[in-house]
PDB file of C-alpha atoms in Angstrom:
ATOM      1  CA  MET R   1     -76.508 -21.624 -24.559  1.00  0.00           C
ATOM      2  CA  ASN R   2     -75.158 -25.040 -25.476  1.00  0.00           C
ATOM      3  CA  ASN R   3     -72.495 -26.077 -23.114  1.00  0.00           C
ATOM      4  CA  ARG R   4     -70.181 -28.310 -25.334  1.00  0.00           C
ATOM      5  CA  LEU R   5     -68.200 -30.769 -23.426  1.00  0.00           C
ATOM      6  CA  PRO R   6     -64.661 -31.452 -24.648  1.00  0.00           C
ATOM      7  CA  GLY R   7     -64.184 -34.672 -26.583  1.00  0.00           C
ATOM      8  CA  PRO R   8     -65.594 -36.298 -29.635  1.00  0.00           C
ATOM      9  CA  PHE R   9     -69.330 -36.637 -30.368  1.00  0.00           C
ATOM     10  CA  VAL R  10     -69.030 -40.255 -31.835  1.00  0.00           C
ATOM     11  CA  LEU R  11     -66.598 -43.008 -30.866  1.00  0.00           C
ATOM     12  CA  GLU R  12     -65.975 -46.550 -32.101  1.00  0.00           C
ATOM     13  CA  LEU R  13     -66.125 -48.898 -29.140  1.00  0.00           C
ATOM     14  CA  SER R  14     -62.690 -50.075 -29.974  1.00  0.00           C
ATOM     15  CA  ASP R  15     -61.356 -46.486 -29.459  1.00  0.00           C
ATOM     16  CA  ALA R  16     -59.390 -46.179 -26.123  1.00  0.00           C
ATOM     17  CA  ARG R  17     -61.135 -42.988 -25.264  1.00  0.00           C
ATOM     18  CA  CYS R  18     -64.396 -44.903 -25.027  1.00  0.00           C
ATOM     19  CA  SER R  19     -63.131 -46.213 -21.555  1.00  0.00           C
ATOM     20  CA  ASP R  20     -63.963 -42.740 -20.165  1.00  0.00           C
ATOM     21  CA  VAL R  21     -67.318 -43.182 -18.241  1.00  0.00           C
ATOM     22  CA  ALA R  22     -67.890 -39.275 -18.326  1.00  0.00           C
ATOM     23  CA  LEU R  23     -67.908 -39.592 -22.130  1.00  0.00           C
ATOM     24  CA  SER R  24     -69.303 -42.983 -22.858  1.00  0.00           C
ATOM     25  CA  GLY R  25     -71.377 -43.756 -19.978  1.00  0.00           C
ATOM     26  CA  GLY R  26     -71.097 -46.966 -17.831  1.00  0.00           C
ATOM     27  CA  LYS R  27     -72.340 -49.336 -20.542  1.00  0.00           C
ATOM     28  CA  GLY R  28     -70.054 -47.821 -23.234  1.00  0.00           C
ATOM     29  CA  ALA R  29     -66.931 -47.588 -21.103  1.00  0.00           C
ATOM     30  CA  SER R  30     -67.506 -51.336 -19.887  1.00  0.00           C
ATOM     31  CA  LEU R  31     -67.789 -52.605 -23.330  1.00  0.00           C
ATOM     32  CA  ALA R  32     -64.701 -50.537 -24.450  1.00  0.00           C
ATOM     33  CA  ARG R  33     -62.702 -51.983 -21.404  1.00  0.00           C
ATOM     34  CA  LEU R  34     -63.717 -55.625 -22.293  1.00  0.00           C
ATOM     35  CA  ILE R  35     -62.743 -55.089 -25.865  1.00  0.00           C
ATOM     36  CA  ARG R  36     -59.388 -53.569 -24.865  1.00  0.00           C
ATOM     37  CA  HIS R  37     -58.660 -56.799 -22.775  1.00  0.00           C
ATOM     38  CA  GLY R  38     -59.439 -59.209 -25.459  1.00  0.00           C
ATOM     39  CA  PHE R  39     -63.062 -60.200 -24.719  1.00  0.00           C
ATOM     40  CA  THR R  40     -65.421 -60.816 -27.788  1.00  0.00           C
ATOM     41  CA  VAL R  41     -68.000 -58.026 -27.913  1.00  0.00           C
ATOM     42  CA  PRO R  42     -70.238 -57.191 -30.805  1.00  0.00           C
ATOM     43  CA  PRO R  43     -68.955 -54.234 -32.844  1.00  0.00           C
ATOM     44  CA  GLY R  44     -70.423 -50.796 -32.491  1.00  0.00           C
ATOM     45  CA  PHE R  45     -70.018 -47.197 -31.415  1.00  0.00           C
ATOM     46  CA  VAL R  46     -70.950 -44.517 -28.933  1.00  0.00           C
ATOM     47  CA  ILE R  47     -72.803 -41.349 -29.305  1.00  0.00           C
ATOM     48  CA  THR R  48     -71.053 -39.716 -26.471  1.00  0.00           C
ATOM     49  CA  SER R  49     -72.082 -37.246 -23.721  1.00  0.00           C
ATOM     50  CA  ALA R  50     -70.539 -34.540 -25.743  1.00  0.00           C
ATOM     51  CA  ALA R  51     -72.921 -35.016 -28.424  1.00  0.00           C
ATOM     52  CA  PHE R  52     -75.839 -34.736 -25.973  1.00  0.00           C
ATOM     53  CA  ALA R  53     -74.368 -31.585 -24.533  1.00  0.00           C
ATOM     54  CA  ALA R  54     -74.017 -29.999 -27.907  1.00  0.00           C
ATOM     55  CA  ALA R  55     -77.592 -30.839 -28.732  1.00  0.00           C
ATOM     56  CA  VAL R  56     -79.231 -29.203 -25.701  1.00  0.00           C
ATOM     57  CA  ASP R  57     -78.832 -26.192 -23.455  1.00  0.00           C
ATOM     58  CA  HIS R  58     -77.321 -27.924 -20.404  1.00  0.00           C
ATOM     59  CA  ASP R  59     -77.848 -25.073 -18.094  1.00  0.00           C
ATOM     60  CA  GLU R  60     -81.611 -24.764 -18.861  1.00  0.00           C
ATOM     61  CA  LEU R  61     -82.097 -28.561 -18.794  1.00  0.00           C
ATOM     62  CA  ARG R  62     -80.330 -28.726 -15.356  1.00  0.00           C
ATOM     63  CA  THR R  63     -82.480 -25.918 -13.996  1.00  0.00           C
ATOM     64  CA  LYS R  64     -85.587 -27.678 -15.152  1.00  0.00           C
ATOM     65  CA  ILE R  65     -84.524 -30.872 -13.438  1.00  0.00           C
ATOM     66  CA  GLN R  66     -83.687 -29.128 -10.118  1.00  0.00           C
ATOM     67  CA  VAL R  67     -87.105 -27.592  -9.914  1.00  0.00           C
ATOM     68  CA  GLY R  68     -88.720 -30.934 -10.965  1.00  0.00           C
ATOM     69  CA  ASP R  69     -90.250 -29.741 -14.039  1.00  0.00           C
ATOM     70  CA  ILE R  70     -89.772 -32.972 -15.917  1.00  0.00           C
ATOM     71  CA  VAL R  71     -92.295 -32.085 -18.607  1.00  0.00           C
ATOM     72  CA  ALA R  72     -90.259 -29.035 -19.774  1.00  0.00           C
ATOM     73  CA  ALA R  73     -86.872 -30.983 -19.391  1.00  0.00           C
ATOM     74  CA  ARG R  74     -88.446 -33.666 -21.748  1.00  0.00           C
ATOM     75  CA  GLU R  75     -89.549 -31.005 -24.248  1.00  0.00           C
ATOM     76  CA  LEU R  76     -85.909 -29.642 -24.355  1.00  0.00           C
ATOM     77  CA  VAL R  77     -84.516 -33.153 -25.060  1.00  0.00           C
ATOM     78  CA  ALA R  78     -87.142 -34.163 -27.541  1.00  0.00           C
ATOM     79  CA  ALA R  79     -86.156 -31.143 -29.649  1.00  0.00           C
ATOM     80  CA  ALA R  80     -82.415 -32.298 -29.778  1.00  0.00           C
ATOM     81  CA  ARG R  81     -80.984 -34.044 -32.665  1.00  0.00           C
ATOM     82  CA  ALA R  82     -77.927 -36.546 -32.870  1.00  0.00           C
ATOM     83  CA  PRO R  83     -74.866 -35.633 -35.216  1.00  0.00           C
ATOM     84  CA  ARG R  84     -76.389 -37.345 -38.383  1.00  0.00           C
ATOM     85  CA  ASP R  85     -73.276 -37.330 -40.682  1.00  0.00           C
ATOM     86  CA  LEU R  86     -70.981 -38.641 -37.740  1.00  0.00           C
ATOM     87  CA  VAL R  87     -73.536 -41.322 -36.757  1.00  0.00           C
ATOM     88  CA  ALA R  88     -73.988 -42.418 -40.451  1.00  0.00           C
ATOM     89  CA  ALA R  89     -70.236 -42.887 -40.793  1.00  0.00           C
ATOM     90  CA  CYS R  90     -70.050 -45.218 -38.004  1.00  0.00           C
ATOM     91  CA  TYR R  91     -73.286 -46.964 -38.755  1.00  0.00           C
ATOM     92  CA  GLU R  92     -72.490 -47.773 -42.376  1.00  0.00           C
ATOM     93  CA  PRO R  93     -70.417 -50.879 -41.632  1.00  0.00           C
ATOM     94  CA  LEU R  94     -73.170 -52.153 -39.439  1.00  0.00           C
ATOM     95  CA  ALA R  95     -76.196 -51.332 -41.845  1.00  0.00           C
ATOM     96  CA  GLY R  96     -76.462 -54.697 -43.206  1.00  0.00           C
ATOM     97  CA  ALA R  97     -77.707 -56.243 -39.917  1.00  0.00           C
ATOM     98  CA  PRO R  98     -80.083 -55.188 -37.042  1.00  0.00           C
ATOM     99  CA  VAL R  99     -78.575 -53.105 -34.263  1.00  0.00           C
ATOM    100  CA  ALA R 100     -79.311 -52.460 -30.642  1.00  0.00           C
ATOM    101  CA  VAL R 101     -79.658 -48.917 -29.559  1.00  0.00           C
ATOM    102  CA  ARG R 102     -78.745 -48.637 -25.823  1.00  0.00           C
ATOM    103  CA  SER R 103     -78.781 -46.049 -23.263  1.00  0.00           C
ATOM    104  CA  SER R 104     -75.516 -45.677 -21.334  1.00  0.00           C
ATOM    105  CA  ALA R 105     -75.842 -43.369 -18.110  1.00  0.00           C
ATOM    106  CA  CYS R 106     -72.806 -41.392 -17.283  1.00  0.00           C
ATOM    107  CA  ALA R 107     -73.318 -41.933 -13.643  1.00  0.00           C
ATOM    108  CA  GLU R 108     -71.264 -45.143 -13.276  1.00  0.00           C
ATOM    109  CA  ASP R 109     -72.957 -48.286 -11.903  1.00  0.00           C
ATOM    110  CA  SER R 110     -71.574 -49.099  -8.494  1.00  0.00           C
ATOM    111  CA  VAL R 111     -72.213 -51.646  -5.687  1.00  0.00           C
ATOM    112  CA  GLU R 112     -74.499 -49.010  -4.211  1.00  0.00           C
ATOM    113  CA  ALA R 113     -76.514 -48.113  -7.367  1.00  0.00           C
ATOM    114  CA  SER R 114     -77.148 -49.590 -10.730  1.00  0.00           C
ATOM    115  CA  TYR R 115     -78.617 -47.824 -13.559  1.00  0.00           C
ATOM    116  CA  ALA R 116     -79.563 -51.008 -15.362  1.00  0.00           C
ATOM    117  CA  GLY R 117     -83.194 -50.752 -16.473  1.00  0.00           C
ATOM    118  CA  GLN R 118     -83.536 -47.170 -15.666  1.00  0.00           C
ATOM    119  CA  GLN R 119     -83.085 -46.140 -19.357  1.00  0.00           C
ATOM    120  CA  GLU R 120     -84.344 -47.567 -22.680  1.00  0.00           C
ATOM    121  CA  THR R 121     -82.817 -50.163 -24.892  1.00  0.00           C
ATOM    122  CA  TYR R 122     -84.149 -50.807 -28.378  1.00  0.00           C
ATOM    123  CA  LEU R 123     -83.434 -54.001 -30.192  1.00  0.00           C
ATOM    124  CA  ASN R 124     -83.490 -55.039 -33.924  1.00  0.00           C
ATOM    125  CA  VAL R 125     -83.309 -51.494 -35.218  1.00  0.00           C
ATOM    126  CA  HIS R 126     -82.908 -51.189 -39.027  1.00  0.00           C
ATOM    127  CA  GLY R 127     -81.853 -48.050 -40.874  1.00  0.00           C
ATOM    128  CA  LEU R 128     -80.061 -44.754 -40.188  1.00  0.00           C
ATOM    129  CA  HIS R 129     -83.222 -42.747 -39.765  1.00  0.00           C
ATOM    130  CA  VAL R 130     -84.632 -45.076 -37.186  1.00  0.00           C
ATOM    131  CA  VAL R 131     -81.222 -45.287 -35.445  1.00  0.00           C
ATOM    132  CA  LEU R 132     -81.233 -41.461 -35.050  1.00  0.00           C
ATOM    133  CA  GLU R 133     -84.761 -41.512 -33.728  1.00  0.00           C
ATOM    134  CA  LYS R 134     -83.922 -44.154 -31.121  1.00  0.00           C
ATOM    135  CA  VAL R 135     -80.933 -42.210 -29.964  1.00  0.00           C
ATOM    136  CA  VAL R 136     -83.309 -39.336 -29.028  1.00  0.00           C
ATOM    137  CA  GLU R 137     -85.672 -41.716 -27.372  1.00  0.00           C
ATOM    138  CA  CYS R 138     -82.709 -43.199 -25.288  1.00  0.00           C
ATOM    139  CA  TRP R 139     -81.925 -39.436 -24.271  1.00  0.00           C
ATOM    140  CA  LEU R 140     -85.482 -38.903 -23.325  1.00  0.00           C
ATOM    141  CA  SER R 141     -85.519 -42.180 -21.173  1.00  0.00           C
ATOM    142  CA  PHE R 142     -82.944 -40.522 -18.871  1.00  0.00           C
ATOM    143  CA  PHE R 143     -85.508 -37.943 -18.118  1.00  0.00           C
ATOM    144  CA  SER R 144     -88.594 -40.236 -17.437  1.00  0.00           C
ATOM    145  CA  GLU R 145     -90.242 -39.930 -14.054  1.00  0.00           C
ATOM    146  CA  HIS R 146     -89.028 -43.240 -13.125  1.00  0.00           C
ATOM    147  CA  ALA R 147     -85.385 -42.434 -13.841  1.00  0.00           C
ATOM    148  CA  PHE R 148     -85.662 -38.975 -12.247  1.00  0.00           C
ATOM    149  CA  PHE R 149     -87.055 -40.468  -8.887  1.00  0.00           C
ATOM    150  CA  TYR R 150     -84.269 -43.132  -9.000  1.00  0.00           C
ATOM    151  CA  ARG R 151     -81.466 -40.507  -9.352  1.00  0.00           C
ATOM    152  CA  THR R 152     -83.089 -38.467  -6.634  1.00  0.00           C
ATOM    153  CA  ALA R 153     -82.748 -41.385  -4.223  1.00  0.00           C
ATOM    154  CA  LYS R 154     -79.410 -42.834  -5.607  1.00  0.00           C
ATOM    155  CA  GLY R 155     -77.713 -40.320  -7.685  1.00  0.00           C
ATOM    156  CA  SER R 156     -77.473 -36.664  -8.190  1.00  0.00           C
ATOM    157  CA  LEU R 157     -79.838 -34.323 -10.035  1.00  0.00           C
ATOM    158  CA  ASP R 158     -76.908 -32.273 -11.251  1.00  0.00           C
ATOM    159  CA  ASP R 159     -75.974 -35.171 -13.586  1.00  0.00           C
ATOM    160  CA  VAL R 160     -77.808 -34.542 -16.841  1.00  0.00           C
ATOM    161  CA  SER R 161     -75.275 -36.381 -19.099  1.00  0.00           C
ATOM    162  CA  ILE R 162     -76.195 -39.446 -21.161  1.00  0.00           C
ATOM    163  CA  ALA R 163     -74.460 -41.448 -23.861  1.00  0.00           C
ATOM    164  CA  VAL R 164     -75.905 -43.985 -26.327  1.00  0.00           C
ATOM    165  CA  VAL R 165     -74.295 -47.224 -27.466  1.00  0.00           C
ATOM    166  CA  VAL R 166     -75.174 -48.676 -30.976  1.00  0.00           C
ATOM    167  CA  GLN R 167     -74.091 -52.385 -31.584  1.00  0.00           C
ATOM    168  CA  ARG R 168     -74.637 -55.059 -34.131  1.00  0.00           C
ATOM    169  CA  MET R 169     -77.237 -57.538 -32.776  1.00  0.00           C
ATOM    170  CA  VAL R 170     -75.921 -61.091 -32.117  1.00  0.00           C
ATOM    171  CA  ASP R 171     -77.933 -63.751 -33.879  1.00  0.00           C
ATOM    172  CA  ALA R 172     -78.467 -65.304 -30.492  1.00  0.00           C
ATOM    173  CA  ARG R 173     -79.371 -69.112 -30.161  1.00  0.00           C
ATOM    174  CA  ARG R 174     -78.938 -68.987 -26.377  1.00  0.00           C
ATOM    175  CA  SER R 175     -78.372 -65.999 -24.114  1.00  0.00           C
ATOM    176  CA  GLY R 176     -78.892 -64.852 -20.487  1.00  0.00           C
ATOM    177  CA  VAL R 177     -77.098 -63.512 -17.442  1.00  0.00           C
ATOM    178  CA  MET R 178     -74.442 -64.651 -15.121  1.00  0.00           C
ATOM    179  CA  PHE R 179     -73.546 -63.372 -11.591  1.00  0.00           C
ATOM    180  CA  THR R 180     -69.874 -64.118 -10.533  1.00  0.00           C
ATOM    181  CA  VAL R 181     -71.270 -64.571  -6.985  1.00  0.00           C
ATOM    182  CA  ASP R 182     -74.571 -66.204  -5.664  1.00  0.00           C
ATOM    183  CA  PRO R 183     -76.403 -62.822  -4.815  1.00  0.00           C
ATOM    184  CA  VAL R 184     -79.194 -64.524  -3.111  1.00  0.00           C
ATOM    185  CA  GLN R 185     -77.198 -66.906  -0.778  1.00  0.00           C
ATOM    186  CA  GLY R 186     -74.235 -64.388  -0.444  1.00  0.00           C
ATOM    187  CA  ARG R 187     -71.703 -66.824  -1.545  1.00  0.00           C
ATOM    188  CA  ARG R 188     -68.559 -65.794  -3.264  1.00  0.00           C
ATOM    189  CA  ASP R 189     -67.517 -69.310  -4.068  1.00  0.00           C
ATOM    190  CA  ARG R 190     -70.454 -69.803  -6.485  1.00  0.00           C
ATOM    191  CA  ILE R 191     -71.500 -68.527  -9.801  1.00  0.00           C
ATOM    192  CA  VAL R 192     -75.078 -68.222 -10.979  1.00  0.00           C
ATOM    193  CA  ILE R 193     -76.092 -68.456 -14.636  1.00  0.00           C
ATOM    194  CA  GLU R 194     -79.547 -68.010 -16.075  1.00  0.00           C
ATOM    195  CA  ALA R 195     -79.981 -69.185 -19.688  1.00  0.00           C
ATOM    196  CA  GLY R 196     -82.780 -69.212 -22.258  1.00  0.00           C
ATOM    197  CA  PHE R 197     -83.176 -69.891 -26.000  1.00  0.00           C
ATOM    198  CA  GLY R 198     -83.097 -66.688 -28.202  1.00  0.00           C
ATOM    199  CA  LEU R 199     -82.448 -63.185 -27.063  1.00  0.00           C
ATOM    200  CA  GLY R 200     -81.596 -62.369 -23.513  1.00  0.00           C
ATOM    201  CA  ASP R 201     -83.960 -59.654 -23.087  1.00  0.00           C
ATOM    202  CA  ARG R 202     -86.820 -62.300 -22.734  1.00  0.00           C
ATOM    203  CA  VAL R 203     -84.715 -63.783 -19.739  1.00  0.00           C
ATOM    204  CA  VAL R 204     -84.055 -60.341 -18.103  1.00  0.00           C
ATOM    205  CA  SER R 205     -87.673 -59.172 -18.367  1.00  0.00           C
ATOM    206  CA  GLY R 206     -89.067 -62.358 -17.049  1.00  0.00           C
ATOM    207  CA  GLU R 207     -90.874 -63.119 -20.390  1.00  0.00           C
ATOM    208  CA  VAL R 208     -89.537 -66.735 -20.221  1.00  0.00           C
ATOM    209  CA  THR R 209     -88.496 -68.852 -17.463  1.00  0.00           C
ATOM    210  CA  PRO R 210     -84.798 -69.648 -17.822  1.00  0.00           C
ATOM    211  CA  ASP R 211     -82.793 -72.638 -16.973  1.00  0.00           C
ATOM    212  CA  TRP R 212     -80.865 -71.900 -13.666  1.00  0.00           C
ATOM    213  CA  TYR R 213     -77.418 -73.165 -12.854  1.00  0.00           C
ATOM    214  CA  THR R 214     -75.221 -72.816  -9.881  1.00  0.00           C
ATOM    215  CA  LEU R 215     -71.551 -73.736 -10.396  1.00  0.00           C
ATOM    216  CA  ASP R 216     -68.368 -73.672  -8.365  1.00  0.00           C
ATOM    217  CA  ARG R 217     -65.466 -71.544  -9.369  1.00  0.00           C
ATOM    218  CA  SER R 218     -63.903 -74.469 -11.186  1.00  0.00           C
ATOM    219  CA  GLY R 219     -66.992 -74.529 -13.644  1.00  0.00           C
ATOM    220  CA  THR R 220     -68.553 -77.771 -12.150  1.00  0.00           C
ATOM    221  CA  VAL R 221     -72.363 -77.593 -11.920  1.00  0.00           C
ATOM    222  CA  ARG R 222     -73.578 -77.900  -8.307  1.00  0.00           C
ATOM    223  CA  LYS R 223     -77.232 -77.378  -8.868  1.00  0.00           C
ATOM    224  CA  ALA R 224     -79.486 -76.976 -11.936  1.00  0.00           C
ATOM    225  CA  ARG R 225     -83.213 -76.161 -12.492  1.00  0.00           C
ATOM    226  CA  VAL R 226     -83.961 -77.060 -16.131  1.00  0.00           C
ATOM    227  CA  VAL R 227     -87.206 -75.954 -17.875  1.00  0.00           C
ATOM    228  CA  GLY R 228     -87.929 -78.144 -20.836  1.00  0.00           C
ATOM    229  CA  LYS R 229     -84.977 -78.935 -23.164  1.00  0.00           C
ATOM    230  CA  ARG R 230     -81.784 -77.963 -21.366  1.00  0.00           C
ATOM    231  CA  VAL R 231     -80.200 -74.856 -22.647  1.00  0.00           C
ATOM    232  CA  MET R 232     -76.558 -75.196 -21.878  1.00  0.00           C
ATOM    233  CA  GLY R 233     -74.098 -78.007 -21.827  1.00  0.00           C
ATOM    234  CA  ASP R 234     -71.583 -78.460 -19.106  1.00  0.00           C
ATOM    235  CA  ASP R 235     -68.633 -77.383 -21.142  1.00  0.00           C
ATOM    236  CA  GLU R 236     -70.478 -74.262 -22.251  1.00  0.00           C
ATOM    237  CA  LEU R 237     -71.298 -73.448 -18.697  1.00  0.00           C
ATOM    238  CA  ALA R 238     -67.649 -73.978 -17.701  1.00  0.00           C
ATOM    239  CA  GLU R 239     -66.647 -71.527 -20.481  1.00  0.00           C
ATOM    240  CA  LEU R 240     -68.887 -68.956 -19.210  1.00  0.00           C
ATOM    241  CA  VAL R 241     -67.610 -69.447 -15.711  1.00  0.00           C
ATOM    242  CA  ARG R 242     -64.011 -68.879 -16.906  1.00  0.00           C
ATOM    243  CA  LEU R 243     -65.050 -65.761 -18.794  1.00  0.00           C
ATOM    244  CA  GLY R 244     -66.961 -64.335 -15.873  1.00  0.00           C
ATOM    245  CA  LEU R 245     -64.110 -64.827 -13.431  1.00  0.00           C
ATOM    246  CA  ARG R 246     -61.740 -63.036 -15.826  1.00  0.00           C
ATOM    247  CA  VAL R 247     -64.177 -60.203 -16.025  1.00  0.00           C
ATOM    248  CA  ALA R 248     -64.361 -60.009 -12.197  1.00  0.00           C
ATOM    249  CA  ASP R 249     -60.733 -60.008 -12.043  1.00  0.00           C
ATOM    250  CA  LEU R 250     -60.432 -57.271 -14.530  1.00  0.00           C
ATOM    251  CA  ASN R 251     -62.651 -55.222 -12.123  1.00  0.00           C
ATOM    252  CA  GLY R 252     -60.497 -55.724  -9.109  1.00  0.00           C
ATOM    253  CA  ASN R 253     -62.395 -58.959  -8.141  1.00  0.00           C
ATOM    254  CA  CYS R 254     -65.657 -56.814  -7.735  1.00  0.00           C
ATOM    255  CA  PRO R 255     -68.615 -59.249  -8.232  1.00  0.00           C
ATOM    256  CA  GLN R 256     -70.035 -58.848 -11.770  1.00  0.00           C
ATOM    257  CA  ASP R 257     -73.606 -58.917 -13.361  1.00  0.00           C
ATOM    258  CA  ILE R 258     -72.802 -60.071 -16.918  1.00  0.00           C
ATOM    259  CA  GLU R 259     -75.036 -60.316 -19.896  1.00  0.00           C
ATOM    260  CA  TRP R 260     -74.039 -62.749 -22.565  1.00  0.00           C
ATOM    261  CA  ALA R 261     -75.252 -64.135 -25.869  1.00  0.00           C
ATOM    262  CA  TRP R 262     -74.183 -67.386 -27.887  1.00  0.00           C
ATOM    263  CA  ASP R 263     -74.544 -67.745 -31.539  1.00  0.00           C
ATOM    264  CA  ASP R 264     -73.846 -70.845 -33.553  1.00  0.00           C
ATOM    265  CA  ASP R 265     -70.014 -70.207 -33.145  1.00  0.00           C
ATOM    266  CA  GLN R 266     -69.073 -68.364 -29.994  1.00  0.00           C
ATOM    267  CA  VAL R 267     -70.111 -66.393 -26.971  1.00  0.00           C
ATOM    268  CA  TYR R 268     -70.361 -62.525 -26.845  1.00  0.00           C
ATOM    269  CA  LEU R 269     -70.339 -60.377 -23.788  1.00  0.00           C
ATOM    270  CA  LEU R 270     -73.020 -57.619 -24.166  1.00  0.00           C
ATOM    271  CA  GLN R 271     -72.403 -55.906 -20.742  1.00  0.00           C
ATOM    272  CA  SER R 272     -70.765 -56.248 -17.316  1.00  0.00           C
ATOM    273  CA  ARG R 273     -71.757 -54.183 -14.216  1.00  0.00           C
ATOM    274  CA  PRO R 274     -71.041 -54.499 -10.480  1.00  0.00           C
ATOM    275  CA  VAL R 275     -73.662 -56.660  -8.518  1.00  0.00           C
ATOM    276  CA  THR R 276     -75.533 -54.051  -6.619  1.00  0.00           C
ATOM    277  CA  ALA R 277     -75.248 -54.035  -2.807  1.00  0.00           C
ATOM    278  CA  PHE R 278     -73.548 -57.477  -2.454  1.00  0.00           C
TER     279      PHE R 278
END
């Protein structure tokens, strides 16, 4: 039996209903909140947890998870299909450019647990057929052994809900991550920015060694470690700090871990989540 959750199966990120974590997952809800408050976010849409619930037998899936039968759980998920026509309608305006297909766990990130990196993200995806395939692969990644053991330790095995975000890729010239605190030194009066040329996944994955900047809350650089050609100018760093502090304020002054990308013209925010265990 398919346990259909109330709510739409596909939502534009600009839709106010996207702010519901239970529907859009932590990543989707965070992006929707940023858009609603005027931040620049790449356009896209969410295949909601309701769509996933309609595609699988939730009761059977939850039973398989509870008894630790990950193989059987993955077989159920692998047979599921995203709502093609609804996805096609939202994908059409984005079809002329590559998109990112990103898992969005419905167990919201918190200062105790972050679901970042627990599920898959696929970059430079072209074509509706491939997008639909990657949606199922994102669903499957929520039921990998690694994700299962993480939820056992940090979350709840009752949670079998997952959403997927599809967004236009930014033609990033520079990108990276920003912490609105110094998570290593434990200082709330400092902001840390890591930046590299090209796509930010190379920074996050450790594929490249990024520039590293520590700034005060006024945007003044206090320390810098530059690898080769400097990635960011002082004015650009100060703008990132202003954005980061606005995002932290939006989240009740909770320290934020923010992914960003800068094309030829402007900076885009790609994700914001609480800094874990600060």
